[in-house]
mmCIF file of C-alpha atoms and ligand atoms in Angstrom:
data_model
loop_
_atom_site.group_PDB
_atom_site.id
_atom_site.type_symbol
_atom_site.label_atom_id
_atom_site.label_comp_id
_atom_site.label_asym_id
_atom_site.label_seq_id
_atom_site.Cartn_x
_atom_site.Cartn_y
_atom_site.Cartn_z
ATOM 1 C CA ASP A 157 153.264 46.069 153.529
ATOM 2 C CA LYS A 158 152.378 49.640 154.372
ATOM 3 C CA GLY A 159 155.431 50.989 152.539
ATOM 4 C CA GLY A 160 156.575 53.096 155.500
ATOM 5 C CA HIS A 161 153.110 54.558 156.107
ATOM 6 C CA ARG A 162 151.244 54.268 159.368
ATOM 7 C CA HIS A 163 148.113 52.889 157.723
ATOM 8 C CA PHE A 164 147.156 51.233 154.455
ATOM 9 C CA MET A 165 144.805 54.133 153.870
ATOM 10 C CA ALA A 166 147.705 56.616 154.000
ATOM 11 C CA LYS A 167 149.701 54.452 151.611
ATOM 12 C CA GLU A 168 146.789 54.162 149.203
ATOM 13 C CA ILE A 169 146.162 57.928 149.270
ATOM 14 C CA ALA A 170 149.852 58.598 148.581
ATOM 15 C CA GLU A 171 149.930 56.032 145.764
ATOM 16 C CA GLN A 172 147.363 57.863 143.676
ATOM 17 C CA PRO A 173 149.727 59.804 141.370
ATOM 18 C CA THR A 174 151.541 56.585 140.426
ATOM 19 C CA VAL A 175 148.451 54.443 140.148
ATOM 20 C CA LEU A 176 146.595 57.035 138.063
ATOM 21 C CA ALA A 177 149.633 57.415 135.789
ATOM 22 C CA ASP A 178 149.557 53.660 135.222
ATOM 23 C CA ALA A 179 145.825 53.649 134.516
ATOM 24 C CA ILE A 180 146.250 56.597 132.120
ATOM 25 C CA SER A 181 148.964 54.727 130.217
ATOM 26 C CA ARG A 182 146.568 51.786 129.655
ATOM 27 C CA TYR A 183 143.780 53.912 128.187
ATOM 28 C CA LEU A 184 145.933 56.621 126.616
ATOM 29 C CA PRO A 185 149.158 54.936 125.519
ATOM 30 C CA ALA A 186 152.076 57.330 125.010
ATOM 31 C CA GLY A 187 151.961 58.883 121.565
ATOM 32 C CA ALA A 188 148.355 57.818 120.887
ATOM 33 C CA ASP A 189 145.797 60.503 120.088
ATOM 34 C CA ASP A 190 142.840 58.266 120.829
ATOM 35 C CA ILE A 191 141.371 56.644 123.877
ATOM 36 C CA VAL A 192 141.999 52.908 123.751
ATOM 37 C CA LEU A 193 139.256 50.710 125.223
ATOM 38 C CA PRO A 194 139.612 46.937 125.685
ATOM 39 C CA GLU A 195 136.766 46.547 123.176
ATOM 40 C CA ALA A 196 134.731 49.035 121.152
ATOM 41 C CA ILE A 197 131.534 50.579 122.531
ATOM 42 C CA ASP A 198 129.163 52.226 120.051
ATOM 43 C CA PHE A 199 127.889 55.320 121.868
ATOM 44 C CA THR A 200 125.916 56.433 118.803
ATOM 45 C CA ALA A 201 123.731 53.336 119.152
ATOM 46 C CA ILE A 202 122.539 54.188 122.679
ATOM 47 C CA ASP A 203 120.163 56.913 123.822
ATOM 48 C CA ARG A 204 120.706 56.728 127.549
ATOM 49 C CA LEU A 205 123.017 55.410 130.203
ATOM 50 C CA THR A 206 121.910 53.915 133.513
ATOM 51 C CA MET A 207 124.646 53.839 136.151
ATOM 52 C CA VAL A 208 124.275 51.803 139.331
ATOM 53 C CA ALA A 209 126.608 51.255 142.307
ATOM 54 C CA CYS A 210 126.899 51.517 146.119
ATOM 55 C CA GLY A 211 128.717 53.906 148.441
ATOM 56 C CA THR A 212 131.802 55.599 147.114
ATOM 57 C CA ALA A 213 131.414 53.872 143.732
ATOM 58 C CA PHE A 214 127.943 55.438 143.557
ATOM 59 C CA TYR A 215 129.468 58.875 144.148
ATOM 60 C CA ALA A 216 131.796 58.208 141.203
ATOM 61 C CA CYS A 217 128.602 57.645 139.140
ATOM 62 C CA ASN A 218 127.242 60.975 140.448
ATOM 63 C CA VAL A 219 130.310 62.786 139.092
ATOM 64 C CA ALA A 220 130.203 60.847 135.812
ATOM 65 C CA LYS A 221 126.603 61.925 135.237
ATOM 66 C CA TYR A 222 127.830 65.529 134.881
ATOM 67 C CA TRP A 223 130.531 64.428 132.432
ATOM 68 C CA PHE A 224 128.346 62.258 130.198
ATOM 69 C CA GLU A 225 125.551 64.803 130.115
ATOM 70 C CA GLN A 226 127.721 67.902 129.605
ATOM 71 C CA LEU A 227 130.388 66.506 127.290
ATOM 72 C CA ALA A 228 128.499 63.827 125.354
ATOM 73 C CA ARG A 229 124.904 65.133 125.764
ATOM 74 C CA LEU A 230 123.954 61.596 126.764
ATOM 75 C CA PRO A 231 121.109 61.408 129.311
ATOM 76 C CA VAL A 232 122.175 59.531 132.444
ATOM 77 C CA GLU A 233 120.136 57.933 135.190
ATOM 78 C CA ILE A 234 121.894 56.982 138.416
ATOM 79 C CA ASP A 235 120.765 54.988 141.410
ATOM 80 C CA VAL A 236 122.101 53.091 144.371
ATOM 81 C CA ALA A 237 121.964 49.370 143.678
ATOM 82 C CA SER A 238 119.852 48.459 146.716
ATOM 83 C CA GLU A 239 117.049 50.735 145.473
ATOM 84 C CA PHE A 240 117.428 50.045 141.773
ATOM 85 C CA ARG A 241 117.168 46.256 142.086
ATOM 86 C CA TYR A 242 113.870 46.284 143.987
ATOM 87 C CA ARG A 243 112.366 49.229 142.128
ATOM 88 C CA GLU A 244 112.508 47.079 139.001
ATOM 89 C CA PRO A 245 112.613 50.129 136.702
ATOM 90 C CA PRO A 246 111.761 49.867 133.006
ATOM 91 C CA VAL A 247 114.887 49.550 130.857
ATOM 92 C CA PRO A 248 113.942 51.098 127.486
ATOM 93 C CA LYS A 249 115.543 49.984 124.239
ATOM 94 C CA GLY A 250 118.714 51.936 123.600
ATOM 95 C CA THR A 251 119.846 51.800 127.240
ATOM 96 C CA ALA A 252 123.390 50.888 128.187
ATOM 97 C CA ALA A 253 123.713 49.860 131.845
ATOM 98 C CA LEU A 254 126.997 50.574 133.641
ATOM 99 C CA PHE A 255 127.950 49.147 137.046
ATOM 100 C CA VAL A 256 130.828 50.533 139.099
ATOM 101 C CA SER A 257 132.430 48.404 141.806
ATOM 102 C CA GLN A 258 135.894 48.178 143.315
ATOM 103 C CA SER A 259 135.482 44.588 144.516
ATOM 104 C CA GLY A 260 133.174 43.448 141.727
ATOM 105 C CA GLU A 261 131.365 41.334 144.332
ATOM 106 C CA THR A 262 128.951 43.782 145.997
ATOM 107 C CA ALA A 263 125.698 41.800 146.329
ATOM 108 C CA ASP A 264 123.285 44.618 145.492
ATOM 109 C CA THR A 265 125.306 45.815 142.507
ATOM 110 C CA LEU A 266 125.558 42.275 141.157
ATOM 111 C CA ALA A 267 121.804 41.775 141.574
ATOM 112 C CA ALA A 268 121.149 45.070 139.740
ATOM 113 C CA LEU A 269 123.408 43.891 136.916
ATOM 114 C CA ARG A 270 121.535 40.590 136.688
ATOM 115 C CA TYR A 271 118.242 42.478 136.581
ATOM 116 C CA CYS A 272 119.507 44.429 133.548
ATOM 117 C CA ALA A 273 120.891 41.373 131.730
ATOM 118 C CA GLY A 274 118.679 40.661 128.715
ATOM 119 C CA LYS A 275 116.968 44.081 129.081
ATOM 120 C CA ALA A 276 119.764 46.606 128.470
ATOM 121 C CA ASP A 277 121.433 46.798 125.043
ATOM 122 C CA ARG A 278 124.849 46.536 126.640
ATOM 123 C CA ILE A 279 126.091 45.723 130.160
ATOM 124 C CA LEU A 280 129.267 47.601 131.005
ATOM 125 C CA SER A 281 131.237 47.639 134.218
ATOM 126 C CA VAL A 282 134.071 49.629 135.750
ATOM 127 C CA VAL A 283 135.825 47.312 138.200
ATOM 128 C CA ASN A 284 139.088 46.891 140.052
ATOM 129 C CA VAL A 285 139.111 43.102 140.415
ATOM 130 C CA PRO A 286 139.173 41.678 136.870
ATOM 131 C CA GLU A 287 138.176 38.121 137.820
ATOM 132 C CA SER A 288 135.195 39.271 139.918
ATOM 133 C CA SER A 289 131.541 38.285 139.335
ATOM 134 C CA ILE A 290 130.542 41.756 138.086
ATOM 135 C CA SER A 291 133.438 41.746 135.661
ATOM 136 C CA ARG A 292 132.638 38.265 134.340
ATOM 137 C CA GLU A 293 128.931 38.909 133.920
ATOM 138 C CA SER A 294 129.371 42.151 131.946
ATOM 139 C CA ASP A 295 129.492 42.383 128.152
ATOM 140 C CA LEU A 296 132.481 44.637 128.611
ATOM 141 C CA ALA A 297 134.437 45.190 131.828
ATOM 142 C CA LEU A 298 136.742 48.204 132.017
ATOM 143 C CA PRO A 299 139.515 47.669 134.569
ATOM 144 C CA ILE A 300 140.547 50.644 136.712
ATOM 145 C CA HIS A 301 144.092 49.336 137.396
ATOM 146 C CA ALA A 302 144.131 50.670 140.972
ATOM 147 C CA GLY A 303 145.943 47.618 142.352
ATOM 148 C CA VAL A 304 144.918 45.927 145.586
ATOM 149 C CA GLU A 305 143.054 48.253 147.947
ATOM 150 C CA ILE A 306 143.292 47.125 151.570
ATOM 151 C CA GLY A 307 141.987 50.058 153.611
ATOM 152 C CA VAL A 308 138.248 49.591 154.093
ATOM 153 C CA ALA A 309 137.626 53.220 153.102
ATOM 154 C CA SER A 310 137.985 53.413 149.348
ATOM 155 C CA THR A 311 140.525 55.991 148.117
ATOM 156 C CA LYS A 312 142.622 55.146 145.061
ATOM 157 C CA ALA A 313 139.805 53.021 143.614
ATOM 158 C CA PHE A 314 137.570 56.118 143.640
ATOM 159 C CA THR A 315 140.009 58.310 141.700
ATOM 160 C CA CYS A 316 140.749 55.481 139.245
ATOM 161 C CA GLN A 317 136.999 54.901 138.741
ATOM 162 C CA LEU A 318 136.636 58.611 138.009
ATOM 163 C CA LEU A 319 139.523 58.526 135.563
ATOM 164 C CA VAL A 320 138.041 55.652 133.550
ATOM 165 C CA LEU A 321 134.591 57.272 133.591
ATOM 166 C CA ALA A 322 136.060 60.621 132.430
ATOM 167 C CA LEU A 323 137.785 58.929 129.503
ATOM 168 C CA LEU A 324 134.615 57.026 128.662
ATOM 169 C CA ALA A 325 132.625 60.270 128.647
ATOM 170 C CA LEU A 326 135.208 61.850 126.310
ATOM 171 C CA GLU A 327 135.018 58.827 124.010
ATOM 172 C CA ALA A 328 131.211 59.083 123.993
ATOM 173 C CA ALA A 329 131.476 62.823 123.212
ATOM 174 C CA ARG A 330 133.834 62.120 120.305
ATOM 175 C CA GLN A 331 131.655 59.415 118.789
ATOM 176 C CA ARG A 332 128.497 61.477 119.174
ATOM 177 C CA GLY A 333 130.125 64.496 117.512
ATOM 178 C CA GLU A 334 129.726 66.654 120.626
ATOM 179 C CA ILE A 335 133.390 67.638 120.913
ATOM 180 C CA THR A 336 135.797 69.023 118.310
ATOM 181 C CA ALA A 337 139.100 67.262 117.672
ATOM 182 C CA GLY A 338 140.916 70.247 119.188
ATOM 183 C CA GLU A 339 138.816 70.283 122.346
ATOM 184 C CA LEU A 340 139.280 66.552 122.745
ATOM 185 C CA GLN A 341 143.067 66.910 122.548
ATOM 186 C CA ASP A 342 142.903 69.680 125.177
ATOM 187 C CA ARG A 343 140.938 67.426 127.496
ATOM 188 C CA LEU A 344 143.351 64.554 126.943
ATOM 189 C CA GLU A 345 146.199 66.907 127.826
ATOM 190 C CA ASP A 346 144.337 67.704 131.052
ATOM 191 C CA VAL A 347 144.175 63.977 131.777
ATOM 192 C CA ARG A 348 147.894 63.495 131.093
ATOM 193 C CA ALA A 349 148.656 66.316 133.541
ATOM 194 C CA LEU A 350 146.691 64.695 136.355
ATOM 195 C CA PRO A 351 149.454 62.659 138.055
ATOM 196 C CA GLY A 352 151.570 65.813 138.440
ATOM 197 C CA LEU A 353 148.632 67.743 139.875
ATOM 198 C CA LEU A 354 147.824 64.919 142.286
ATOM 199 C CA ASN A 355 151.426 65.045 143.505
ATOM 200 C CA GLN A 356 151.106 68.781 144.094
ATOM 201 C CA ALA A 357 147.762 68.323 145.826
ATOM 202 C CA LEU A 358 149.283 65.795 148.236
ATOM 203 C CA THR A 359 151.475 68.551 149.701
ATOM 204 C CA ILE A 360 148.385 69.813 151.585
ATOM 205 C CA GLY A 361 148.917 66.867 153.954
ATOM 206 C CA ASP A 362 150.667 68.908 156.678
ATOM 207 C CA PRO A 363 148.200 71.820 156.867
ATOM 208 C CA VAL A 364 145.321 69.338 156.754
ATOM 209 C CA GLU A 365 146.864 67.391 159.615
ATOM 210 C CA ARG A 366 147.051 70.565 161.724
ATOM 211 C CA LEU A 367 143.490 71.702 161.147
ATOM 212 C CA SER A 368 142.115 68.177 161.536
ATOM 213 C CA ARG A 369 142.955 68.392 165.252
ATOM 214 C CA ASP A 370 140.199 71.020 165.484
ATOM 215 C CA LEU A 371 137.826 69.049 163.295
ATOM 216 C CA ALA A 372 138.290 66.049 165.589
ATOM 217 C CA GLU A 373 136.539 68.033 168.348
ATOM 218 C CA ALA A 374 133.373 68.527 166.287
ATOM 219 C CA ARG A 375 130.235 66.454 166.727
ATOM 220 C CA ASP A 376 128.758 67.322 163.336
ATOM 221 C CA ILE A 377 130.391 68.528 160.139
ATOM 222 C CA LEU A 378 128.736 69.672 156.901
ATOM 223 C CA PHE A 379 130.251 69.400 153.425
ATOM 224 C CA LEU A 380 129.010 71.605 150.576
ATOM 225 C CA GLY A 381 129.641 71.534 146.831
ATOM 226 C CA ARG A 382 127.997 72.562 143.574
ATOM 227 C CA GLY A 383 127.866 70.889 140.176
ATOM 228 C CA ALA A 384 130.330 68.030 139.870
ATOM 229 C CA MET A 385 131.771 69.068 143.257
ATOM 230 C CA TYR A 386 128.497 68.150 144.950
ATOM 231 C CA PRO A 387 129.319 64.416 144.808
ATOM 232 C CA LEU A 388 132.725 65.289 146.309
ATOM 233 C CA ALA A 389 130.909 66.835 149.256
ATOM 234 C CA LEU A 390 129.005 63.553 149.635
ATOM 235 C CA GLU A 391 132.233 61.570 149.384
ATOM 236 C CA GLY A 392 134.008 63.808 151.919
ATOM 237 C CA ALA A 393 131.163 63.288 154.390
ATOM 238 C CA LEU A 394 131.052 59.520 153.843
ATOM 239 C CA LYS A 395 134.823 59.134 154.315
ATOM 240 C CA LEU A 396 134.743 61.223 157.473
ATOM 241 C CA LYS A 397 131.885 59.369 159.135
ATOM 242 C CA GLU A 398 133.240 55.958 158.146
ATOM 243 C CA ILE A 399 136.613 56.316 159.771
ATOM 244 C CA SER A 400 136.329 59.117 162.363
ATOM 245 C CA TYR A 401 132.717 58.342 163.460
ATOM 246 C CA ILE A 402 131.958 62.057 163.401
ATOM 247 C CA HIS A 403 128.510 62.733 162.038
ATOM 248 C CA ALA A 404 128.905 64.380 158.652
ATOM 249 C CA GLU A 405 126.525 65.196 155.805
ATOM 250 C CA GLY A 406 127.147 66.394 152.268
ATOM 251 C CA TYR A 407 124.734 68.800 150.617
ATOM 252 C CA ALA A 408 124.439 70.605 147.323
ATOM 253 C CA SER A 409 125.352 74.205 148.261
ATOM 254 C CA GLY A 410 122.043 75.507 146.928
ATOM 255 C CA GLU A 411 120.084 73.138 149.190
ATOM 256 C CA LEU A 412 121.507 74.713 152.334
ATOM 257 C CA LYS A 413 118.702 77.204 152.798
ATOM 258 C CA HIS A 414 116.087 74.489 152.292
ATOM 259 C CA GLY A 415 116.788 72.942 155.669
ATOM 260 C CA PRO A 416 120.358 72.098 156.662
ATOM 261 C CA ILE A 417 121.241 75.711 157.542
ATOM 262 C CA ALA A 418 119.165 75.171 160.689
ATOM 263 C CA LEU A 419 122.053 72.998 161.946
ATOM 264 C CA VAL A 420 124.635 75.753 161.586
ATOM 265 C CA ASP A 421 126.157 77.361 164.661
ATOM 266 C CA ASP A 422 129.715 77.988 165.815
ATOM 267 C CA HIS A 423 130.129 74.319 166.771
ATOM 268 C CA VAL A 424 129.482 72.967 163.265
ATOM 269 C CA PRO A 425 132.391 73.292 160.814
ATOM 270 C CA VAL A 426 131.182 73.682 157.219
ATOM 271 C CA ILE A 427 133.637 72.391 154.640
ATOM 272 C CA VAL A 428 133.151 73.953 151.203
ATOM 273 C CA MET A 429 134.688 72.152 148.221
ATOM 274 C CA ALA A 430 134.805 74.891 145.599
ATOM 275 C CA PRO A 431 137.430 75.506 142.941
ATOM 276 C CA ARG A 432 136.943 78.906 141.337
ATOM 277 C CA ASP A 433 134.630 77.868 138.517
ATOM 278 C CA ALA A 434 131.555 79.282 136.775
ATOM 279 C CA LEU A 435 129.417 78.644 139.871
ATOM 280 C CA PHE A 436 131.836 80.076 142.418
ATOM 281 C CA GLU A 437 130.011 83.373 143.008
ATOM 282 C CA LYS A 438 126.912 81.438 144.024
ATOM 283 C CA THR A 439 128.960 79.409 146.469
ATOM 284 C CA ILE A 440 130.345 82.609 148.005
ATOM 285 C CA SER A 441 126.822 83.752 148.844
ATOM 286 C CA ASN A 442 126.119 80.357 150.445
ATOM 287 C CA MET A 443 129.263 80.792 152.549
ATOM 288 C CA GLN A 444 128.127 84.239 153.632
ATOM 289 C CA GLU A 445 124.828 82.777 154.797
ATOM 290 C CA VAL A 446 126.765 80.301 156.937
ATOM 291 C CA MET A 447 129.123 82.939 158.344
ATOM 292 C CA ALA A 448 126.209 85.258 159.183
ATOM 293 C CA ARG A 449 124.996 82.496 161.507
ATOM 294 C CA GLY A 450 128.348 82.111 163.214
ATOM 295 C CA GLY A 451 129.295 79.048 161.159
ATOM 296 C CA ARG A 452 132.976 78.219 160.678
ATOM 297 C CA ILE A 453 133.870 77.819 156.996
ATOM 298 C CA LEU A 454 136.750 75.650 155.868
ATOM 299 C CA LEU A 455 137.187 76.577 152.209
ATOM 300 C CA VAL A 456 138.964 74.116 149.920
ATOM 301 C CA SER A 457 139.740 76.065 146.751
ATOM 302 C CA ASP A 458 142.494 77.393 144.498
ATOM 303 C CA ALA A 459 144.459 80.620 145.072
ATOM 304 C CA LYS A 460 141.953 82.761 143.147
ATOM 305 C CA GLY A 461 138.987 81.244 144.945
ATOM 306 C CA ILE A 462 140.552 81.786 148.354
ATOM 307 C CA LYS A 463 141.404 85.384 147.466
ATOM 308 C CA SER A 464 137.900 86.238 146.270
ATOM 309 C CA ALA A 465 136.271 84.570 149.267
ATOM 310 C CA GLY A 466 137.799 87.347 151.372
ATOM 311 C CA ASP A 467 137.942 87.590 155.143
ATOM 312 C CA GLY A 468 135.742 85.804 157.589
ATOM 313 C CA VAL A 469 136.577 82.309 156.417
ATOM 314 C CA TRP A 470 137.746 80.153 159.347
ATOM 315 C CA ARG A 471 140.378 78.074 157.517
ATOM 316 C CA THR A 472 141.480 77.457 153.939
ATOM 317 C CA ILE A 473 143.164 74.647 152.078
ATOM 318 C CA GLN A 474 144.839 75.833 148.900
ATOM 319 C CA MET A 475 144.686 73.471 145.946
ATOM 320 C CA PRO A 476 146.557 73.701 142.642
ATOM 321 C CA ASP A 477 144.684 75.176 139.653
ATOM 322 C CA VAL A 478 142.900 72.484 137.685
ATOM 323 C CA SER A 479 140.448 72.416 134.790
ATOM 324 C CA ALA A 480 136.794 72.363 135.850
ATOM 325 C CA PHE A 481 136.570 69.010 134.034
ATOM 326 C CA LEU A 482 139.051 67.218 136.287
ATOM 327 C CA ALA A 483 138.517 69.117 139.532
ATOM 328 C CA PRO A 484 136.411 66.268 140.968
ATOM 329 C CA ILE A 485 139.397 63.907 140.698
ATOM 330 C CA LEU A 486 141.862 66.330 142.288
ATOM 331 C CA TYR A 487 139.503 67.336 145.106
ATOM 332 C CA ALA A 488 139.214 63.688 146.163
ATOM 333 C CA ILE A 489 142.613 64.266 147.826
ATOM 334 C CA PRO A 490 141.398 66.826 150.420
ATOM 335 C CA ALA A 491 138.239 64.759 150.977
ATOM 336 C CA GLN A 492 140.401 61.746 151.827
ATOM 337 C CA LEU A 493 143.083 63.571 153.811
ATOM 338 C CA LEU A 494 140.583 65.457 155.970
ATOM 339 C CA ALA A 495 138.922 62.171 156.932
ATOM 340 C CA TYR A 496 142.237 60.404 157.446
ATOM 341 C CA HIS A 497 143.878 63.015 159.671
ATOM 342 C CA THR A 498 140.717 63.616 161.671
ATOM 343 C CA ALA A 499 140.431 59.889 162.335
ATOM 344 C CA VAL A 500 144.112 59.689 163.315
ATOM 345 C CA ALA A 501 143.611 62.651 165.679
ATOM 346 C CA LYS A 502 140.686 60.794 167.245
ATOM 347 C CA GLY A 503 142.656 57.560 167.461
ATOM 348 C CA THR A 504 140.141 55.366 165.647
ATOM 349 C CA ASP A 505 141.033 52.225 163.687
ATOM 350 C CA VAL A 506 141.519 53.831 160.288
ATOM 351 C CA ASP A 507 142.043 50.710 158.185
ATOM 352 C CA GLN A 508 139.386 48.575 159.908
ATOM 353 C CA PRO A 509 136.576 50.888 160.979
ATOM 354 C CA ARG A 510 133.958 49.353 163.247
ATOM 355 C CA ASN A 511 130.932 47.643 161.670
ATOM 356 C CA LEU A 512 132.297 47.840 158.124
ATOM 357 C CA ALA A 513 133.529 45.180 155.701
ATOM 358 C CA LYS A 514 135.713 45.776 152.656
ATOM 359 C CA SER A 515 133.436 43.830 150.382
ATOM 360 C CA VAL A 516 129.688 43.713 151.061
ATOM 361 C CA THR A 517 128.711 40.350 149.588
ATOM 362 C CA VAL A 518 125.438 40.066 151.510
ATOM 363 C CA GLU A 519 122.623 42.584 151.192
HETATM 364 C C1 F6R B 633 133.460 53.740 151.186
HETATM 365 C C2 F6R B 633 133.442 52.381 150.676
HETATM 366 C C3 F6R B 633 132.124 51.762 150.318
HETATM 367 C C4 F6R B 633 132.214 51.053 148.959
HETATM 368 C C5 F6R B 633 130.895 50.318 148.669
HETATM 369 C C6 F6R B 633 130.910 49.667 147.285
HETATM 370 O O1 F6R B 633 134.739 54.154 151.511
HETATM 371 O O2 F6R B 633 134.461 51.777 150.508
HETATM 372 O O3 F6R B 633 131.100 52.719 150.323
HETATM 373 O O4 F6R B 633 132.488 52.001 147.986
HETATM 374 O O5 F6R B 633 130.687 49.316 149.616
HETATM 375 O O6 F6R B 633 131.908 48.685 147.165
HETATM 376 P P1 F6R B 633 132.388 48.169 145.770
HETATM 377 O O7 F6R B 633 132.988 49.304 145.049
HETATM 378 O O8 F6R B 633 133.357 47.071 146.062
HETATM 379 O O9 F6R B 633 131.158 47.663 145.047
#
């Protein structure tokens, strides 16, 4: 049942405020001041976190690395499962291993988990399907409560993975004494405000639909982001290529001049995911480099960011203001909608893209 939507993907994008609100209520019950986990994790007993996943779930790990390192000062290693499992990396004492998977059945992720069993101090997982192999074989599985995801391109599972990882990073920060009680409450307030912000962010659907008709003409599209928005650039590019078959790449904004800028001309739209944060000025100079070469910038930012970017930007998408902490969750919406509307404009099979399976149970 597509609930009145044209595709499951559209339904699953639109469901995010409700689904996130449900997930928040499981981990942050109304009236509680603390994060409630299904079982305790002692973050003072571990020195490092190794996070492993594939595809979009791996990009959720990329975002979470910023959170765990910045908020909890916990060193994080991340890798894609297909590389991790054959690299056979050392797993030092004091390592917790965390696997992120919507299906809980991804062959490479499961093999990476089995490699860590008996080596890591604790095997954790963040999964959508509670009865899955990855869930069962973990010491502690944290459900994301996204509900069934049918569209092959992952949408609501990604934002729910991010939510659970954000709360886990805050819990780690609290236990490790890296955050004051007051700061923690402020962050939890940010989390409680997320469903409302997601609802507001979804109103960009119409403008995105209009500009996606132009994007659908492009052969190549670049996505740029800095800090925790860099993984969002990767996610935006993955979503777009998966369902619209347009070649897209995500880069860290600062990497542009180390090679990718050679691709820029007036045929290559460059999508910049940049809320006005501490790194925004640096992103502006990257945009100027693109514009000086005739590149067309689509800036996804908040009102202040769009204002300070000035003239010369090709198109803008205005997002609600959001804390730097949770911007990666909110900016998943434009990443998803840009891919969705571009694919619809091209007339591709959005829910069942060619060559892809929902659950990759063979390597
Ligand atoms: C992208 C997508 C894939 C999955 C990847 C991992 O839209 O859906 O990249 O994220 O195959 O799948 P899970 O999370 O089931 O392990």
